[in-house]
């Protein structure tokens, strides 16, 4: 894959110009973006994935759901349905996508919807009898037809956008100049012990505009793993198979190694649709530990009921009071 990316380097300038020109059309009003008179928060990134959008959406849900009626709106990547779908008791990972289904299962007091056409999805949500007061757009930073009132741009500590280039050789969906649309930039998946000096240096390299703020976050792993019927300490899993279908499993793998647990790792692509031969392979394994996103797809198999666990995570933000106040000030 790395060799192919290097071979395709001559395509980089073409991709750069196409995405740069598209942004200019929106920036200059040639292509129109729709604005709204109620709070819409967009969470996204410049890269192709692995920056922690799902933990950020969940952080915002926890922050806002007690005071506002909250809805999430996603594209519903790899779902088998089309158009607008509002999650209900019949929803599955197949009908709305794995990440929206995770939101739906975890938070009972919010609306979860999917629609590739974000304008239509917003209109459908606002037409509900109990219409949401805040809509969180998941992975919509490049969806310029909607002009969110507040943009949260995520970039990972391991691969910040200022060290990257556009596709196909790099991982950026659009040029780094697209970062200027953000209201805040959150550097994700930091080491919890990152120094203030290092944070200051990263902030300097982000080259923020006067209206922007930078924040830093890390992933907080739970001490217990959870199955459909029980919860137990991670260290009680003597040996297990780690199954991941996420963009970047390295932080999770490194965390588990530090815990001293023994495991083998079966790594699949992000949003992977497990095939019958994959299921047969996993059925031959003993205890299985997976991510919450993969759990919502694998837990439907009866053969995994007694051996499938997931490790919950939460995003923690340095200087969270300032971040929370920034979000709540916008929503208010």
CSV table of N, CA and C in Angstrom, one decimal, residues 14-27 144 166 173-175 177-178 180:
chain,number,residue,atom,x,y,z
A,14,UNK,N,-2.9,17.3,-8.6
A,14,UNK,CA,-4.2,17.3,-9.3
A,14,UNK,C,-5.3,17.3,-8.2
A,15,UNK,N,-5.2,16.4,-7.2
A,15,UNK,CA,-6.1,16.2,-6.1
A,15,UNK,C,-6.1,17.5,-5.3
A,16,UNK,N,-5.0,18.1,-5.1
A,16,UNK,CA,-4.9,19.3,-4.3
A,16,UNK,C,-5.6,20.4,-5.0
A,17,UNK,N,-5.4,20.6,-6.3
A,17,UNK,CA,-6.1,21.7,-7.0
A,17,UNK,C,-7.6,21.5,-7.1
A,18,UNK,N,-8.0,20.3,-7.3
A,18,UNK,CA,-9.5,20.1,-7.4
A,18,UNK,C,-10.1,20.4,-6.0
A,19,UNK,N,-9.6,19.9,-4.9
A,19,UNK,CA,-10.2,20.2,-3.6
A,19,UNK,C,-10.0,21.6,-3.2
A,20,UNK,N,-8.9,22.3,-3.5
A,20,UNK,CA,-8.7,23.7,-3.2
A,20,UNK,C,-9.7,24.5,-4.0
A,21,UNK,N,-9.9,24.2,-5.3
A,21,UNK,CA,-10.8,25.0,-6.1
A,21,UNK,C,-12.2,24.9,-5.6
A,22,UNK,N,-12.6,23.6,-5.2
A,22,UNK,CA,-13.9,23.4,-4.7
A,22,UNK,C,-14.2,24.3,-3.4
A,23,UNK,N,-13.2,24.3,-2.5
A,23,UNK,CA,-13.3,25.1,-1.3
A,23,UNK,C,-13.5,26.6,-1.7
A,24,UNK,N,-12.7,27.1,-2.7
A,24,UNK,CA,-12.8,28.5,-3.1
A,24,UNK,C,-14.1,28.8,-3.6
A,25,UNK,N,-14.8,27.9,-4.3
A,25,UNK,CA,-16.1,28.2,-4.8
A,25,UNK,C,-17.1,28.4,-3.7
A,26,UNK,N,-17.0,27.6,-2.6
A,26,UNK,CA,-17.8,27.8,-1.4
A,26,UNK,C,-17.4,29.0,-0.7
A,27,UNK,N,-16.1,29.3,-0.5
A,27,UNK,CA,-15.7,30.4,0.3
A,27,UNK,C,-16.1,31.7,-0.4
A,144,UNK,N,-19.8,20.9,2.5
A,144,UNK,CA,-19.8,22.3,2.5
A,144,UNK,C,-21.2,22.8,2.2
A,166,UNK,N,-2.1,15.8,0.9
A,166,UNK,CA,-3.4,15.3,0.4
A,166,UNK,C,-3.2,13.9,-0.2
A,173,UNK,N,-7.9,14.8,3.1
A,173,UNK,CA,-9.0,14.9,2.2
A,173,UNK,C,-9.0,16.2,1.4
A,174,UNK,N,-8.4,17.2,2.0
A,174,UNK,CA,-8.3,18.5,1.4
A,174,UNK,C,-7.1,19.2,1.9
A,175,UNK,N,-6.6,20.3,1.2
A,175,UNK,CA,-5.4,20.9,1.7
A,175,UNK,C,-5.5,21.4,3.1
A,177,UNK,N,-5.0,24.2,4.2
A,177,UNK,CA,-5.6,25.5,4.3
A,177,UNK,C,-7.1,25.4,4.8
A,178,UNK,N,-7.7,24.2,4.6
A,178,UNK,CA,-9.1,24.0,5.0
A,178,UNK,C,-9.2,24.1,6.5
A,180,UNK,N,-8.7,26.5,8.3
A,180,UNK,CA,-9.1,27.9,8.7
A,180,UNK,C,-10.6,28.0,9.0
